[in-house]
Coordinates of C-alpha atoms in Angstrom, one line a residue:
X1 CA 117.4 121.9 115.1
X2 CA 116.0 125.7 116.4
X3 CA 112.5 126.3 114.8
X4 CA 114.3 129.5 113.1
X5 CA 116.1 127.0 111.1
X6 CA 113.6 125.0 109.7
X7 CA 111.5 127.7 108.7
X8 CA 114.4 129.8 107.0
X9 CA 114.1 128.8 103.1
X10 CA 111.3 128.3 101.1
X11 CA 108.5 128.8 103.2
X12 CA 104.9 129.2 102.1
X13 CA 103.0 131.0 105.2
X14 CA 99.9 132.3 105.9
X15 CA 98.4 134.4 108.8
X16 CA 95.1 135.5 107.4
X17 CA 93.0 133.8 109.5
X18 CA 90.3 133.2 106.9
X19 CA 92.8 131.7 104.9
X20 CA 94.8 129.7 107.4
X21 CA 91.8 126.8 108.1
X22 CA 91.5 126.5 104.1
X23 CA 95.6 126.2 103.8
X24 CA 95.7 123.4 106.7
X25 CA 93.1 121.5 104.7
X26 CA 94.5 121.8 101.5
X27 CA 97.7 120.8 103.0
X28 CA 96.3 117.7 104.6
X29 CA 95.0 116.4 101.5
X30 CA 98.0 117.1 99.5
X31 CA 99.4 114.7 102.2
X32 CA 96.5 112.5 101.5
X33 CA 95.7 112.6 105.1
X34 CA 92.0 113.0 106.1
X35 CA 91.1 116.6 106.0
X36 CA 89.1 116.6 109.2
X37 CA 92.5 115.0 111.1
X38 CA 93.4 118.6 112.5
X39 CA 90.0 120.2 113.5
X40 CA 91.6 123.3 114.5
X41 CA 89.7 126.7 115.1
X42 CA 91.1 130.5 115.6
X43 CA 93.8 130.0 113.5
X44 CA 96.5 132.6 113.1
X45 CA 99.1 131.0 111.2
X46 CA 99.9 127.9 109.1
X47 CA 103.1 127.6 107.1
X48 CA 105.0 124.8 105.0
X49 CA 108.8 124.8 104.5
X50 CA 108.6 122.6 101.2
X51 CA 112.2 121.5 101.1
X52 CA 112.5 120.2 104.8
X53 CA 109.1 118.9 105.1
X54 CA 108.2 120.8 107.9
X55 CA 104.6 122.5 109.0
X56 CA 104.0 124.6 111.8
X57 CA 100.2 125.7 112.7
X58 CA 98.8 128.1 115.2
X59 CA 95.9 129.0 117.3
X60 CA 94.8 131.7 119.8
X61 CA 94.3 129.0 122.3
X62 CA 94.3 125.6 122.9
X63 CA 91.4 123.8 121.6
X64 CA 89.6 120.3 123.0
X65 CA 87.6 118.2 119.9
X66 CA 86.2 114.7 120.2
X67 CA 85.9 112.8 117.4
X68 CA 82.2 111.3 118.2
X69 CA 82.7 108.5 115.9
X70 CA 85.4 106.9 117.5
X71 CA 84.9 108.6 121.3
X72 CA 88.2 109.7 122.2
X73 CA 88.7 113.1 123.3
X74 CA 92.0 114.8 121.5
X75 CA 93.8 118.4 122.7
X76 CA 95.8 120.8 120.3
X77 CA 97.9 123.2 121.5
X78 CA 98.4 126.3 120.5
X79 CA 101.5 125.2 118.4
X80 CA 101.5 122.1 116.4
X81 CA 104.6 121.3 114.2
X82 CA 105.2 118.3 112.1
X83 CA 107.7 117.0 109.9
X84 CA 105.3 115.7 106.9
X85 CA 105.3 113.3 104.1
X86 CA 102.9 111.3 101.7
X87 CA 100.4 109.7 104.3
X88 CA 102.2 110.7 107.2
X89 CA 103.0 113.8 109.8
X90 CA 106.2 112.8 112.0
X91 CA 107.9 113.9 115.2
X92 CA 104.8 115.6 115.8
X93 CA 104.4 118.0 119.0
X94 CA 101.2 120.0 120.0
X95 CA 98.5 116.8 119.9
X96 CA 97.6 114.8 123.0
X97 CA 94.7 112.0 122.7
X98 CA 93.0 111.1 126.4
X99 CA 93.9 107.5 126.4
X100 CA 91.8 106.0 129.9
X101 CA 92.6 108.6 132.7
X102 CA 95.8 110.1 131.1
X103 CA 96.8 112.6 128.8
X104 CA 99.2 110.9 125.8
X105 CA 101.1 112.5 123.4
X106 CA 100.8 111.7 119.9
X107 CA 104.1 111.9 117.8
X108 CA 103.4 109.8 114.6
X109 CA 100.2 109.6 112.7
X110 CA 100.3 107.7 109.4
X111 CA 98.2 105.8 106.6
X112 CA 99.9 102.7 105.1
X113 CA 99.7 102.4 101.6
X114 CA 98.9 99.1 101.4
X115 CA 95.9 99.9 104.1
X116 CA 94.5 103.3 102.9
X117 CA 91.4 103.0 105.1
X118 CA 93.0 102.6 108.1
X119 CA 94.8 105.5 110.0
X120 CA 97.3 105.0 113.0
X121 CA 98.5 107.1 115.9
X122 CA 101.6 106.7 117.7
X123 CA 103.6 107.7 120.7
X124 CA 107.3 107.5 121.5
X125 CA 107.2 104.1 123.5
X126 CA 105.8 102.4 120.8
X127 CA 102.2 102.3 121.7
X128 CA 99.6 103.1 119.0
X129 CA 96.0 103.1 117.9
X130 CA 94.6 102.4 114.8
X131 CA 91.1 103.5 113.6
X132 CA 89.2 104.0 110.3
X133 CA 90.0 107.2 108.2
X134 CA 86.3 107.7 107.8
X135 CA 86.2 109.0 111.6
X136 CA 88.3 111.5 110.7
X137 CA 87.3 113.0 107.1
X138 CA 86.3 117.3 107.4
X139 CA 82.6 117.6 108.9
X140 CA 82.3 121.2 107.1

């Protein structure tokens, strides 16, 4: 599916950038998904197409966060899309976590109901981490 049809019908979009950081927040915890899970800066657009489920944000360049608390080192693009739903972002593209020496993409990134403090990221092989959603709750 092309990008220009997902994002065809019923969108919400934003590309004030003062608004855009607020929007992805709000977003995330409408998801309830930590709110710090997407520290993204220089943002130039975020939009939601409500009846597919689908989120796109943007950036003027590619940004490089660590998340102190749990030491790995995570890189957004500058295009991150996601296919969203209660506690979960899906078939995810733009978000790589450094996992040893090597670069891995992250597609999946969930919270299970039944373990709500508990996040886990996944990749297309099956690999996945789980860590505590405290590491990842909005510094600001």
């Amino acid at each position: 599916m092309a990008l220009r049809e997902i994002v065809s019908d019923d969108i919400e979009s934003y590309s004030e950038p003062s608004l855009c950081l607020d929007k992805a927040k709000e977003l995330l915890a409408l998801l309830n998904l930590p709110t710090g899970l997407l520290p993204l800066k220089d943002m130039t657009e975020v939009g939601h197409n409500k009846t597919k489920g689908f989120v796109w944000m943007r950036m003027r360049s590619k940004i490089e966060h660590t998340f102190a608390a749990i030491g790995r080192k995570v890189i957004y693009d500058t295009e991150i899309t996601a296919f969203v739903e209660d506690r979960r972002l899906k078939r995810l593209t733009g978000v790589k976590s450094k996992e040893l020496m090597i670069w891995v993409p992250v597609h999946d990134i969930f919270i299970k109901e039944k373990e709500p403090e508990k996040i886990t990221f996944a990749n297309n092989t099956g690999l996945s981490r789980t860590f505590k959603v405290s590491a990842f709750q909005s510094e600001g």
